[in-house]
Amino acid sequence: MDLKAFFKLSYGLYIISSVSGDLDCGCIANTLQQVTAEPPMLSIALHKDNRTTRAILESGKFCGAVLTEEADMNLIGAFGFQTSEKFDKFGGFSSERDENGVRYVTDCVAARYSCEVVDSVDLGTHIMFIGKVTAAETLCNDPVMTYDYYHRVVKGKTPAKAPSYKGEDVKADEPAPAKASAEKWQCAICGYIYEGELPEGYQCPICGVPASKFEKIG
Ligand code: FE
């Protein structure tokens, strides 16, 4: 099979959020799409290991927010490369709570759709949720982020749990093993730890941010 053929599919970039008890959850996804108009319904496929997936299974609700081209790695990294369990993803960004009690980011977001799950499909690694849209709102008219723009201009990476993840883009940038050293640097965006002196022009192999986003932790 020609796996490169899958690169020809186009996507956007979205924050999918939900709520689990008192915990607001959210993650980055590229596979949100409208599947019917009457009634308006959306589908989203999320990895089973995502905390947000569990929250949607529990609450039966999710909100999809469309990112604009202004969204940077601080926002995408927070929602794409961290877990809601250990990290307050919404802290530092403006947000609202929708009619279903689901929090959604309003920074760099063009529109949001609040959904109630009407069906789900077990796809092995992922679950596809079909959501009936109960509220929708345009937040701004800035150009929306495409997945292509994210890779080309923002220079972002594909999280390992994305439905379209191929693996090779992370491996290609994997640095040579560092020599034993007391120095330790941590990526402020995704939490990746690099041991040793940071090489010039270094980029995080997980989320793609430059060395300037690393903080010395040892
Ligand atoms: Fe990183």
CSV table of C-alpha atoms and ligand atoms in Angstrom, one decimal:
chain,number,residue,atom,x,y,z
A,1,MET,CA,0.0,0.0,0.0
A,2,ASP,CA,1.2,3.5,-0.8
A,3,LEU,CA,1.0,5.1,2.6
A,4,LYS,CA,2.1,8.5,1.1
A,5,ALA,CA,-1.3,8.5,-0.7
A,6,PHE,CA,-2.8,9.4,2.7
A,7,PHE,CA,-0.9,12.7,2.8
A,8,LYS,CA,-3.2,13.9,0.0
A,9,LEU,CA,-6.2,14.0,2.4
A,10,SER,CA,-6.9,17.5,3.7
A,11,TYR,CA,-7.9,18.3,7.3
A,12,GLY,CA,-8.3,21.2,9.6
A,13,LEU,CA,-7.1,21.5,13.2
A,14,TYR,CA,-9.6,21.5,16.1
A,15,ILE,CA,-9.8,21.4,19.9
A,16,ILE,CA,-12.2,18.7,21.0
A,17,SER,CA,-13.3,19.2,24.6
A,18,SER,CA,-15.5,17.4,27.1
A,19,VAL,CA,-16.1,17.2,30.8
A,20,SER,CA,-15.6,14.4,33.3
A,21,GLY,CA,-17.0,15.2,36.7
A,22,ASP,CA,-15.1,18.3,37.8
A,23,LEU,CA,-12.3,17.8,35.2
A,24,ASP,CA,-12.4,19.8,32.0
A,25,CYS,CA,-10.7,17.8,29.3
A,26,GLY,CA,-9.6,18.7,25.8
A,27,CYS,CA,-7.3,17.5,23.0
A,28,ILE,CA,-6.2,18.5,19.5
A,29,ALA,CA,-7.8,16.6,16.6
A,30,ASN,CA,-7.7,16.9,12.9
A,31,THR,CA,-10.6,14.6,11.9
A,32,LEU,CA,-13.7,16.6,12.9
A,33,GLN,CA,-16.2,16.8,10.1
A,34,GLN,CA,-19.8,17.5,9.3
A,35,VAL,CA,-21.6,14.3,8.3
A,36,THR,CA,-25.3,15.5,7.9
A,37,ALA,CA,-27.1,18.8,7.6
A,38,GLU,CA,-30.6,17.9,8.9
A,39,PRO,CA,-30.1,17.5,11.7
A,40,PRO,CA,-26.6,19.0,11.7
A,41,MET,CA,-24.3,16.2,12.9
A,42,LEU,CA,-20.5,15.9,13.2
A,43,SER,CA,-18.1,13.0,13.6
A,44,ILE,CA,-14.8,12.8,15.4
A,45,ALA,CA,-12.4,9.9,15.8
A,46,LEU,CA,-10.3,10.0,19.0
A,47,HIS,CA,-7.7,7.6,20.4
A,48,LYS,CA,-9.0,5.4,23.2
A,49,ASP,CA,-6.1,6.4,25.5
A,50,ASN,CA,-7.1,10.1,25.4
A,51,ARG,CA,-8.5,11.4,28.7
A,52,THR,CA,-10.9,13.4,26.5
A,53,THR,CA,-12.3,10.2,24.9
A,54,ARG,CA,-13.1,8.8,28.3
A,55,ALA,CA,-14.8,12.1,29.3
A,56,ILE,CA,-17.0,11.9,26.1
A,57,LEU,CA,-17.9,8.3,26.9
A,58,GLU,CA,-18.9,9.3,30.4
A,59,SER,CA,-20.7,12.6,29.7
A,60,GLY,CA,-22.0,11.9,26.1
A,61,LYS,CA,-21.1,15.5,25.3
A,62,PHE,CA,-18.3,17.2,23.4
A,63,CYS,CA,-17.5,20.6,21.9
A,64,GLY,CA,-15.5,21.1,18.7
A,65,ALA,CA,-13.6,24.4,18.3
A,66,VAL,CA,-12.0,25.4,14.9
A,67,LEU,CA,-8.5,26.8,15.3
A,68,THR,CA,-7.4,29.8,13.3
A,69,GLU,CA,-4.0,30.3,11.7
A,70,GLU,CA,-3.1,32.5,14.7
A,71,ALA,CA,-3.0,29.4,17.0
A,72,ASP,CA,0.6,28.9,18.1
A,73,MET,CA,2.5,26.0,19.6
A,74,ASN,CA,1.7,27.3,23.2
A,75,LEU,CA,-2.0,26.5,22.5
A,76,ILE,CA,-1.6,23.5,20.3
A,77,GLY,CA,1.1,22.1,22.5
A,78,ALA,CA,-1.0,22.4,25.6
A,79,PHE,CA,-3.9,20.6,24.1
A,80,GLY,CA,-2.0,18.3,21.8
A,81,PHE,CA,0.9,17.0,23.8
A,82,GLN,CA,-0.2,17.0,27.4
A,83,THR,CA,-2.8,15.0,29.4
A,84,SER,CA,-5.8,16.7,31.0
A,85,GLU,CA,-5.2,14.4,34.0
A,86,LYS,CA,-2.0,16.2,35.0
A,87,PHE,CA,-2.1,19.5,33.3
A,88,ASP,CA,-4.6,22.3,33.4
A,89,LYS,CA,-4.9,22.7,29.6
A,90,PHE,CA,-7.4,25.6,29.8
A,91,GLY,CA,-5.2,27.7,32.2
A,92,GLY,CA,-3.6,30.6,30.3
A,93,PHE,CA,-6.2,30.8,27.6
A,94,SER,CA,-9.6,32.5,27.5
A,95,SER,CA,-12.5,30.0,27.5
A,96,GLU,CA,-16.3,29.8,28.0
A,97,ARG,CA,-18.6,27.0,29.1
A,98,ASP,CA,-21.3,25.9,26.6
A,99,GLU,CA,-25.0,25.0,27.2
A,100,ASN,CA,-23.9,21.4,27.9
A,101,GLY,CA,-21.4,22.4,30.6
A,102,VAL,CA,-18.4,21.7,28.4
A,103,ARG,CA,-15.6,24.3,28.5
A,104,TYR,CA,-14.1,25.4,25.2
A,105,VAL,CA,-11.3,27.7,24.3
A,106,THR,CA,-12.2,31.1,22.7
A,107,ASP,CA,-8.6,32.2,21.9
A,108,CYS,CA,-7.7,31.7,18.2
A,109,VAL,CA,-11.0,29.9,17.6
A,110,ALA,CA,-13.2,30.7,14.6
A,111,ALA,CA,-16.3,28.6,15.5
A,112,ARG,CA,-17.5,26.1,18.1
A,113,TYR,CA,-20.0,23.3,17.8
A,114,SER,CA,-21.6,21.8,21.0
A,115,CYS,CA,-22.7,18.2,20.5
A,116,GLU,CA,-24.5,15.4,22.2
A,117,VAL,CA,-23.3,11.9,21.2
A,118,VAL,CA,-25.9,10.0,19.3
A,119,ASP,CA,-23.7,7.0,18.3
A,120,SER,CA,-20.2,5.7,18.5
A,121,VAL,CA,-18.2,3.2,16.5
A,122,ASP,CA,-15.3,1.2,18.0
A,123,LEU,CA,-12.5,1.3,15.5
A,124,GLY,CA,-9.9,-0.6,17.4
A,125,THR,CA,-7.3,2.0,18.4
A,126,HIS,CA,-9.9,4.8,18.1
A,127,ILE,CA,-13.6,5.5,18.8
A,128,MET,CA,-15.6,7.5,16.3
A,129,PHE,CA,-18.3,9.6,17.9
A,130,ILE,CA,-21.3,10.9,16.0
A,131,GLY,CA,-22.6,14.1,17.7
A,132,LYS,CA,-25.8,15.9,17.1
A,133,VAL,CA,-25.0,19.7,17.2
A,134,THR,CA,-27.1,21.4,19.9
A,135,ALA,CA,-25.5,24.8,19.6
A,136,ALA,CA,-23.1,26.4,17.1
A,137,GLU,CA,-21.5,29.8,17.0
A,138,THR,CA,-19.1,31.8,14.9
A,139,LEU,CA,-16.4,33.5,17.1
A,140,CYS,CA,-14.4,35.3,14.4
A,141,ASN,CA,-13.8,35.4,10.7
A,142,ASP,CA,-10.0,34.9,10.7
A,143,PRO,CA,-8.5,32.3,8.3
A,144,VAL,CA,-8.9,28.8,9.8
A,145,MET,CA,-5.9,26.5,10.3
A,146,THR,CA,-5.5,23.6,7.9
A,147,TYR,CA,-3.5,20.6,8.8
A,148,ASP,CA,-1.2,21.4,5.9
A,149,TYR,CA,-0.6,25.0,7.3
A,150,TYR,CA,0.1,23.5,10.7
A,151,HIS,CA,2.9,21.3,9.3
A,152,ARG,CA,4.3,23.7,6.8
A,153,VAL,CA,4.1,27.1,8.6
A,154,VAL,CA,3.7,26.4,12.3
A,155,LYS,CA,6.1,23.4,11.8
A,156,GLY,CA,4.1,21.3,14.2
A,157,LYS,CA,4.3,17.6,14.6
A,158,THR,CA,1.6,14.9,14.6
A,159,PRO,CA,0.8,13.6,18.1
A,160,ALA,CA,1.3,9.8,18.2
A,161,LYS,CA,-2.4,9.2,19.1
A,162,ALA,CA,-3.8,11.1,16.0
A,163,PRO,CA,-5.7,8.9,13.5
A,164,SER,CA,-3.4,10.0,10.8
A,165,TYR,CA,-0.1,9.5,12.6
A,166,LYS,CA,2.5,7.6,10.6
A,167,GLY,CA,5.4,7.6,13.0
A,168,GLU,CA,8.2,8.5,10.6
A,169,ASP,CA,8.0,12.3,11.1
A,170,VAL,CA,9.0,11.9,14.7
A,171,LYS,CA,11.7,9.3,14.1
A,172,ALA,CA,13.2,11.5,11.3
A,173,ASP,CA,14.1,14.2,13.8
A,174,GLU,CA,15.1,12.0,16.6
A,175,PRO,CA,18.5,13.2,17.9
A,176,ALA,CA,21.5,11.0,18.3
A,177,PRO,CA,21.6,9.6,21.8
A,178,ALA,CA,23.2,12.2,24.0
A,179,LYS,CA,26.3,11.4,26.0
A,180,ALA,CA,25.9,10.9,29.7
A,181,SER,CA,25.7,14.4,31.1
A,182,ALA,CA,24.3,16.1,34.2
A,183,GLU,CA,22.4,18.5,32.0
A,184,LYS,CA,18.7,18.0,31.5
A,185,TRP,CA,16.3,20.1,29.5
A,186,GLN,CA,12.6,19.9,29.3
A,187,CYS,CA,10.3,21.1,26.5
A,188,ALA,CA,7.8,23.6,28.0
A,189,ILE,CA,5.2,22.6,25.4
A,190,CYS,CA,5.1,18.8,25.5
A,191,GLY,CA,7.2,17.9,28.5
A,192,TYR,CA,9.8,15.9,26.5
A,193,ILE,CA,13.1,15.6,28.4
A,194,TYR,CA,16.5,15.9,26.6
A,195,GLU,CA,19.6,14.8,28.4
A,196,GLY,CA,22.8,16.6,27.5
A,197,GLU,CA,23.8,19.9,26.0
A,198,LEU,CA,21.1,21.1,23.6
A,199,PRO,CA,22.6,21.0,20.0
A,200,GLU,CA,22.3,24.2,17.9
A,201,GLY,CA,19.1,24.4,15.9
A,202,TYR,CA,17.6,21.6,18.0
A,203,GLN,CA,13.9,21.0,17.6
A,204,CYS,CA,11.7,19.0,20.0
A,205,PRO,CA,11.2,15.6,18.4
A,206,ILE,CA,7.7,15.3,19.9
A,207,CYS,CA,6.1,18.7,19.3
A,208,GLY,CA,8.6,20.4,17.0
A,209,VAL,CA,9.3,23.6,18.9
A,210,PRO,CA,12.8,25.2,18.9
A,211,ALA,CA,15.4,24.9,21.6
A,212,SER,CA,14.3,28.3,23.0
A,213,LYS,CA,11.2,26.5,24.4
A,214,PHE,CA,13.3,24.2,26.5
A,215,GLU,CA,13.9,24.9,30.2
A,216,LYS,CA,16.9,23.6,32.1
A,217,ILE,CA,15.7,21.2,34.8
A,218,GLY,CA,19.0,19.7,35.9
B,1,FE,FE,8.0,19.3,22.8
